[in-house]
Each structure stands twice: as structure tokens, then as C-alpha cells.
Tab-separated table of C-alpha atoms and ligand atoms in Angstrom:
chain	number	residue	atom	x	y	z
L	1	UNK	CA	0.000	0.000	0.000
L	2	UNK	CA	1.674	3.262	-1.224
L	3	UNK	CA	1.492	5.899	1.676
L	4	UNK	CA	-1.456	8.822	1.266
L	5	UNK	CA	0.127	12.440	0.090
L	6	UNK	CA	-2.213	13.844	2.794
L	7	UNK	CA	-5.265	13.712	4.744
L	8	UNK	CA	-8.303	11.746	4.018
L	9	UNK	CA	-11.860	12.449	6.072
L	10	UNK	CA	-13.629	15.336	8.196
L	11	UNK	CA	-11.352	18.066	7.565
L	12	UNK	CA	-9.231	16.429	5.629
L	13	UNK	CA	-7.164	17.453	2.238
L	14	UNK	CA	-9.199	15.064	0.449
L	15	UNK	CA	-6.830	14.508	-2.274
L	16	UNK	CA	-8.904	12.432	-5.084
L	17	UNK	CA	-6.509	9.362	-5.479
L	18	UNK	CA	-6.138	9.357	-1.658
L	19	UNK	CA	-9.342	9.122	-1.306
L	20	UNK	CA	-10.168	6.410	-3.474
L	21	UNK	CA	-7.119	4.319	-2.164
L	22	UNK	CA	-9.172	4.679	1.496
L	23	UNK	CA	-12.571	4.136	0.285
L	24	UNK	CA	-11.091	0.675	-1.697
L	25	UNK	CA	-9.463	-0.497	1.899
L	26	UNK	CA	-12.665	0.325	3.166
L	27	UNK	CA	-14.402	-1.339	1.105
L	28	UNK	CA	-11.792	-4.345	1.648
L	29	UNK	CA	-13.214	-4.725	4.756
L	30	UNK	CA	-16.520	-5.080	4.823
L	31	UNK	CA	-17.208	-1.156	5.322
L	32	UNK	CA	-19.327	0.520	2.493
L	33	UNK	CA	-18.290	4.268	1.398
L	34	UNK	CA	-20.320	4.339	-1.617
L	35	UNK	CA	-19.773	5.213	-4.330
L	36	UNK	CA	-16.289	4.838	-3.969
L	37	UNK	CA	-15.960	7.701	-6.431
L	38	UNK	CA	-12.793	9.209	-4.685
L	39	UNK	CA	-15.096	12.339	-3.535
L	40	UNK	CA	-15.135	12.156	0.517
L	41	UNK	CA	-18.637	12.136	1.422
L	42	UNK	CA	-20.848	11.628	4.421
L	43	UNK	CA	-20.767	7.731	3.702
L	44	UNK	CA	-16.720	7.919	3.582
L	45	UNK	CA	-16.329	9.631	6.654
L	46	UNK	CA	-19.237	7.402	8.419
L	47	UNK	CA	-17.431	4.305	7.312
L	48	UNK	CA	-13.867	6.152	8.849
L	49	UNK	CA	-15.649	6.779	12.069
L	50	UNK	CA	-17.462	3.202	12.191
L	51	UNK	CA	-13.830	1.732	11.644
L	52	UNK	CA	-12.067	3.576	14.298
L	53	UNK	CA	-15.120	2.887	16.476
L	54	UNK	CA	-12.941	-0.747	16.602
L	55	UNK	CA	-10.128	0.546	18.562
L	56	UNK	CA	-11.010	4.200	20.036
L	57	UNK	CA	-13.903	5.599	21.687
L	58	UNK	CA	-13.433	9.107	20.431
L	59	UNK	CA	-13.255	8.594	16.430
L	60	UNK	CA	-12.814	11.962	14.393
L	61	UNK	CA	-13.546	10.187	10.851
L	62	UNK	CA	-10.414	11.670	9.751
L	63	UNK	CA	-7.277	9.363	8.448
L	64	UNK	CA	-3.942	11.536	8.996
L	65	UNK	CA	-0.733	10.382	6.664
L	66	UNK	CA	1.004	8.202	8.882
L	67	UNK	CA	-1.061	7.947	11.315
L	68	UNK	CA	-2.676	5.391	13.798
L	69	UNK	CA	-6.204	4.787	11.175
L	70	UNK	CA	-3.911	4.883	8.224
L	71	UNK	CA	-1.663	2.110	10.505
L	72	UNK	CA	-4.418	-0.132	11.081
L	73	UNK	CA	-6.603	0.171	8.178
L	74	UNK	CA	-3.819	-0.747	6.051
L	75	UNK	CA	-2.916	-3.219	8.390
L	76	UNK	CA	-6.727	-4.454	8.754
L	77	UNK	CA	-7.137	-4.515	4.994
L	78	UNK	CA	-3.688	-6.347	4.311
L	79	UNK	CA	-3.691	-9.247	2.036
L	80	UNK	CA	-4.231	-12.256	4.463
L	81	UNK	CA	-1.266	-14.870	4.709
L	82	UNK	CA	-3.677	-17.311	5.283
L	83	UNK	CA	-1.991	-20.721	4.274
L	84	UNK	CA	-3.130	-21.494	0.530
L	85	UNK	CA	-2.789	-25.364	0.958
L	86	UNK	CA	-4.766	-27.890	3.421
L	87	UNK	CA	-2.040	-29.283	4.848
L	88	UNK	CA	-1.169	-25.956	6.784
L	89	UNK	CA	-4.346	-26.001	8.181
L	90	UNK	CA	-4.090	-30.210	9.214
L	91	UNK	CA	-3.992	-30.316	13.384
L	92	UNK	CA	-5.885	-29.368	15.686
L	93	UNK	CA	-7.523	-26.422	15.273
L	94	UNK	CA	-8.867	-25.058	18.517
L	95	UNK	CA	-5.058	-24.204	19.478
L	96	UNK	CA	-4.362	-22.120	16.477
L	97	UNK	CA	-3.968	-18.427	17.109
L	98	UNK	CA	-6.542	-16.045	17.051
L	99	UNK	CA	-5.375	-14.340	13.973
L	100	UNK	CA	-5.525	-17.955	12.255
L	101	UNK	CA	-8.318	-18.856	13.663
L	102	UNK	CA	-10.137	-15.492	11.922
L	103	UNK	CA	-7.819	-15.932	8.973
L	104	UNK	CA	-10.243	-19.755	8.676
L	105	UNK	CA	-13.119	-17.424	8.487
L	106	UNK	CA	-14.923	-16.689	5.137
L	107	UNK	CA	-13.971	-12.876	4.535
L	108	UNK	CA	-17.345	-11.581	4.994
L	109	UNK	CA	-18.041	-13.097	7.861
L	110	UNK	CA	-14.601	-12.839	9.607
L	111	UNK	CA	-15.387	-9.079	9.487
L	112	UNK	CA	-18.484	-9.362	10.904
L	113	UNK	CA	-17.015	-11.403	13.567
L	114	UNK	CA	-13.799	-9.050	14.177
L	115	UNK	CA	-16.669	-6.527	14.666
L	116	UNK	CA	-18.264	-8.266	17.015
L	117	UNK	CA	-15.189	-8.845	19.089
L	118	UNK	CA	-14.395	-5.724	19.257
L	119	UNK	CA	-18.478	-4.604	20.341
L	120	UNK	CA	-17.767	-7.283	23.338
L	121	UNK	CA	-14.449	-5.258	24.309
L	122	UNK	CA	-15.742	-2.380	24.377
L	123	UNK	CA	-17.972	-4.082	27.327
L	124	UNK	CA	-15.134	-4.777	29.334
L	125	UNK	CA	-15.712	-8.760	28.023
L	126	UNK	CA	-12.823	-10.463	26.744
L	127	UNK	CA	-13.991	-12.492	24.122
L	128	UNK	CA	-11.861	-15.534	22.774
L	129	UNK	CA	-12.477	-17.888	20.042
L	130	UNK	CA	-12.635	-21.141	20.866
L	131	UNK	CA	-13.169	-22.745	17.204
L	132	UNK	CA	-13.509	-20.860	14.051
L	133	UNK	CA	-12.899	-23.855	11.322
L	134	UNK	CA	-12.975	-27.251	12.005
L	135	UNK	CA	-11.725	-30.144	9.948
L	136	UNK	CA	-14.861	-32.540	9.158
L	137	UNK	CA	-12.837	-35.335	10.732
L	138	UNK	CA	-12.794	-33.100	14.096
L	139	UNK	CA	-16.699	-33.014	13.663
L	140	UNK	CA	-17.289	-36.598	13.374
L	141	UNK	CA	-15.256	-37.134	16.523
L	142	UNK	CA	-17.462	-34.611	18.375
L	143	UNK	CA	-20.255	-35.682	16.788
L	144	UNK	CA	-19.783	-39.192	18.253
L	145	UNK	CA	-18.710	-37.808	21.318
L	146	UNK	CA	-22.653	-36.316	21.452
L	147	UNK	CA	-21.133	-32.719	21.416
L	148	UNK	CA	-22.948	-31.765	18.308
L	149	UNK	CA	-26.122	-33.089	16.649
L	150	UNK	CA	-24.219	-33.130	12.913
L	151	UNK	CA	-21.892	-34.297	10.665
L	152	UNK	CA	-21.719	-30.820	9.390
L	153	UNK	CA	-21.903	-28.175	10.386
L	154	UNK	CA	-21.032	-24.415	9.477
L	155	UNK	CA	-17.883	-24.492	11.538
L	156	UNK	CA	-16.899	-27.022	8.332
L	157	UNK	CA	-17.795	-25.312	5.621
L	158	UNK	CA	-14.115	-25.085	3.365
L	159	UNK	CA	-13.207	-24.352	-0.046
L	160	UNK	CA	-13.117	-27.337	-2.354
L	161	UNK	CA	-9.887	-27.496	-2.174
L	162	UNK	CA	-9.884	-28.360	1.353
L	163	UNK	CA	-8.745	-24.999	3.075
L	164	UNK	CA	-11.064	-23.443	5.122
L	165	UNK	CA	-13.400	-20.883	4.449
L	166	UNK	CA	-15.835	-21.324	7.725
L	167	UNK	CA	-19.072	-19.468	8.859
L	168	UNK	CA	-19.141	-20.208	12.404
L	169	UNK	CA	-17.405	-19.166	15.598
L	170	UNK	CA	-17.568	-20.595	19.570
L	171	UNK	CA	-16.455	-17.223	21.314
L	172	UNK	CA	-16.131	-17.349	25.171
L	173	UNK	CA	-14.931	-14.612	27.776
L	174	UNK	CA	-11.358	-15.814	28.970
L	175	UNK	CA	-12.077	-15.536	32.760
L	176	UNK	CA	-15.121	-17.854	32.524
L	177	UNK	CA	-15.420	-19.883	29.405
L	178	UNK	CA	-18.418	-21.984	29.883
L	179	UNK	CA	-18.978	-22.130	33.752
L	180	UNK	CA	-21.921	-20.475	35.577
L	181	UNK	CA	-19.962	-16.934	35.881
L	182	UNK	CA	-20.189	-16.646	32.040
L	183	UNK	CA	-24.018	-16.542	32.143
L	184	UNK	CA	-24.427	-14.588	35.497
L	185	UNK	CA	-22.270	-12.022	34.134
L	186	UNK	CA	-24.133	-11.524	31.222
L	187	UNK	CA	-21.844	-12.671	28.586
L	188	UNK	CA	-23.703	-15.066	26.633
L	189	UNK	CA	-26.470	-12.156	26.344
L	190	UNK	CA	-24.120	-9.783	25.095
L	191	UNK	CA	-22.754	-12.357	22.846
L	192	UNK	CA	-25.981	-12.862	21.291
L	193	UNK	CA	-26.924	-9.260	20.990
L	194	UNK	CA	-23.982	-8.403	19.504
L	195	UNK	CA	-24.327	-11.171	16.492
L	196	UNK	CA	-27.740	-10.831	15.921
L	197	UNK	CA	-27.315	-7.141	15.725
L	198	UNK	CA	-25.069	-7.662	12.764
L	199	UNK	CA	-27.287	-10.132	11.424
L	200	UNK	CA	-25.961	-12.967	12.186
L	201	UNK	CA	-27.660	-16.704	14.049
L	202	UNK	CA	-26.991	-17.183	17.816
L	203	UNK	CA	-26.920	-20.485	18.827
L	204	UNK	CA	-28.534	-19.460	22.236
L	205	UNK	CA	-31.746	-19.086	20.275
L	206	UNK	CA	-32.077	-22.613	19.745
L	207	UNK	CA	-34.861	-24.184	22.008
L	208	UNK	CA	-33.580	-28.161	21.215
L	209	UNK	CA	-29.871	-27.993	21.379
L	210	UNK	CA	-28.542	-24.300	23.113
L	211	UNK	CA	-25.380	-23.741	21.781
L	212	UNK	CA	-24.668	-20.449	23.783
L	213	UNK	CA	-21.043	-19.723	22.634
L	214	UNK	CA	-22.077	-20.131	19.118
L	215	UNK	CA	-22.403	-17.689	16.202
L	216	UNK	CA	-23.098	-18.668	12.431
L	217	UNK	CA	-23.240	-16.455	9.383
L	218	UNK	CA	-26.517	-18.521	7.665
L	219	UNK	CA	-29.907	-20.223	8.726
L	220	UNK	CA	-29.679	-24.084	9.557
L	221	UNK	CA	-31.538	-24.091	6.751
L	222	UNK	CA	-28.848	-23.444	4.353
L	223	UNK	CA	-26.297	-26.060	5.661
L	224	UNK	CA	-26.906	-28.730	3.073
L	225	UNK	CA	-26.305	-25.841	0.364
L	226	UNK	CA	-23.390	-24.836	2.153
L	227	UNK	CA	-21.771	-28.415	2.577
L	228	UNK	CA	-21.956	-28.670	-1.473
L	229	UNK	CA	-20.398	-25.690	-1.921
L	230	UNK	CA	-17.765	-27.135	0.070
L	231	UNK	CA	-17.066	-30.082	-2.208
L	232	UNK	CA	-18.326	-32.615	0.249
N	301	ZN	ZN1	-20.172	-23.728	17.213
């Protein structure tokens, strides 16, 4: 990413080609300053001002050259290193990282779900994921271990190729993970909120099989759809 020749936002210089090269990074991730004509508009600077919303509580909806937006935007919107073959995503995959973990994410919904994280946070929760993708051999073992009712499931869904490209999270808080303290502190509910805000399924919901921890980017009723496009 070449660097901006100057300021970008609410107040900014506004420089046409800077401005496009922000509005395509936001657009990158999930953020929508349309059009992304390279004018700096009210949708440009709302999109600034929802993605600094991530990491300060005071956002300005201006990008200075250098500074800490134009730091992590570029940073947010980098080209992921996510592992191109299946075999660097073989073991087991609840130890990963975090950033691998969200790297396993389909794009879309990873920045949904980085966006949910960082709603939680600014709680005073500190949210973890506990699985992102899972191998379907890791589901069958669960599966017959009666911690899931399927053989797939969205945590599975993959490219055809094999690597992973999954539309469900677990996320617990770190000081409680599943005991009682999680749900008496209100996590779970927050958890929930937060998803469904953004539109996406809480596992809480469901009356049969309560999955509290658990947040999917589709309806149940478009796993068998999903699981095709998956190659399996
Ligand atoms: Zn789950």
C-alpha cells in the first residue's frame, strides 16, 4: 500500500486518489463508502468513524498520513497470509492463534465477527475464540462424542480445495469460558446481541440444542447448500 500524500476524512485534504485508495481499503473490509468515487462524502467519513469505532472511543472520521487509522486500516485490509494449501491447516484447530483462527473465516463473515469482538471489548468482556474452522474429521469425533447433533456443520464449511473458508465461531470470555460466571455475568447475552445485531444466528436461540457460545453467518436451513459448496 503506497502511503497517502495527505489527509483523508472530516477536515481532511481530500486529495482524489487518496481518497479512493481509502474508500477501496474500506471497502476491503466489509465497510461501504459508496460510491467509492474518490469524492469524501458523508458515507466515507461514516465508514472512517465506524472503523475507528474498533479501537477508540473518540473517532474523528479523519485518516492523517502516517497515522494510527492509516496504521491499522492498512494493516486491517492487508492481504491475508492465510496458508493457501490444506495441509497448513491439518492439526488441531482449537489451538491455532486467534489471527488464524479469523484468517479460517470466510472474509465476509470474519469481518463481521472481528466486529463483534471488538463490540464485546468495548464491554469490558474479553472475548476468545474457541473454534472458528474445524476439519470434518474433528466433527465426526465430536459428533460421536454427542457434542454436536451433525456431521456438518457451518464451523466445516471449506473451499473445495480443502482450506477453510468457515461461517461459524464458539467465542467465550477468557475468565469464565463456559462455567456459571459466564451466564451470570451476562456474557452469553451480550454475545448474542452483539451477532444478531449484525445479522448474524446465535446459537442461544435454539430451544432443542442451546449452543450459547455459538455464532453462524446462515440459517440451519442453508447447511446442506453450504456443505456442497464445500465439495463434500
Ligand atoms: Zn459452534
Amino acid at each position: 500500500m503506497s502511503k497517502l500524500q495527505g489527509s483523508v476524512g472530516k477536515g481532511g485534504q481530500n486529495l482524489p486518489d487518496d481518497v479512493h485508495a481509502v474508500q477501496a481499503l474500506l471497502v476491503q473490509i466489509g465497510l461501504k463508502p459508496d460510491p467509492a468515487d474518490g469524492v469524501c462524502g458523508a458515507p466515507t467519513i461514516a465508514a472512517i468513524k465506524e472503523f475507528q469505532s474498533r479501537f477508540t472511543s473518540a473517532p474523528d472520521g479523519r485518516i492523517d498520513v502516517g497515522g494510527t487509522t492509516w496504521k491499522k486500516l492498512t494493516e486491517a485490509a492487508a492481504p491475508t497470509s492465510a496458508p493457501a494449501t490444506p495441509a497448513a491447516w491439518s492439526g488441531d484447530s482449537s489451538q491455532w492463534t486467534q489471527e488464524k483462527k479469523l484468517l479460517s473465516l470466510e472474509p465476509a463473515f470474519r469481518a463481521t465477527i472481528e466486529q463483534v469482538i471488538a463490540a464485546l471489548k468495548g464491554q469490558a468482556f474479553q472475548p476468545k475464540i474457541v473454534f472458528a474452522w474445524r476439519s470434518v474429521a474433528v466433527q465426526k469425533k465430536l459428533f460421536d462424542e454427542k457434542k454436536t447433533k451433525v456431521l456438518f456443520s457451518f464451523h466445516n464449511a471449506q473451499h473445495p480445495d480443502g482450506t477453510p473458508n468457515a461461517l461459524a465461531v464458539d467465542i467465550i470470555d477468557t475468565r469464565w469460558a463456559w462455567t456459571d460466571a459466564a451466564k451470570t455475568n451476562g456474557f452469553w447475552s451480550a454475545l448474542g446481541a452483539a451477532g444478531k445485531e449484525l445479522g448474524l444466528v446465535w446459537g442461544g436461540d435454539w430451544t432443542d440444542f442451546p449452543d450459547v457460545a455459538h455464532l453462524q453467518g446462515r440459517q440451519n436451513s442453508e447447511l446442506a447448500k453450504v456443505k456442497h459448496e464445500s465439495g463434500l
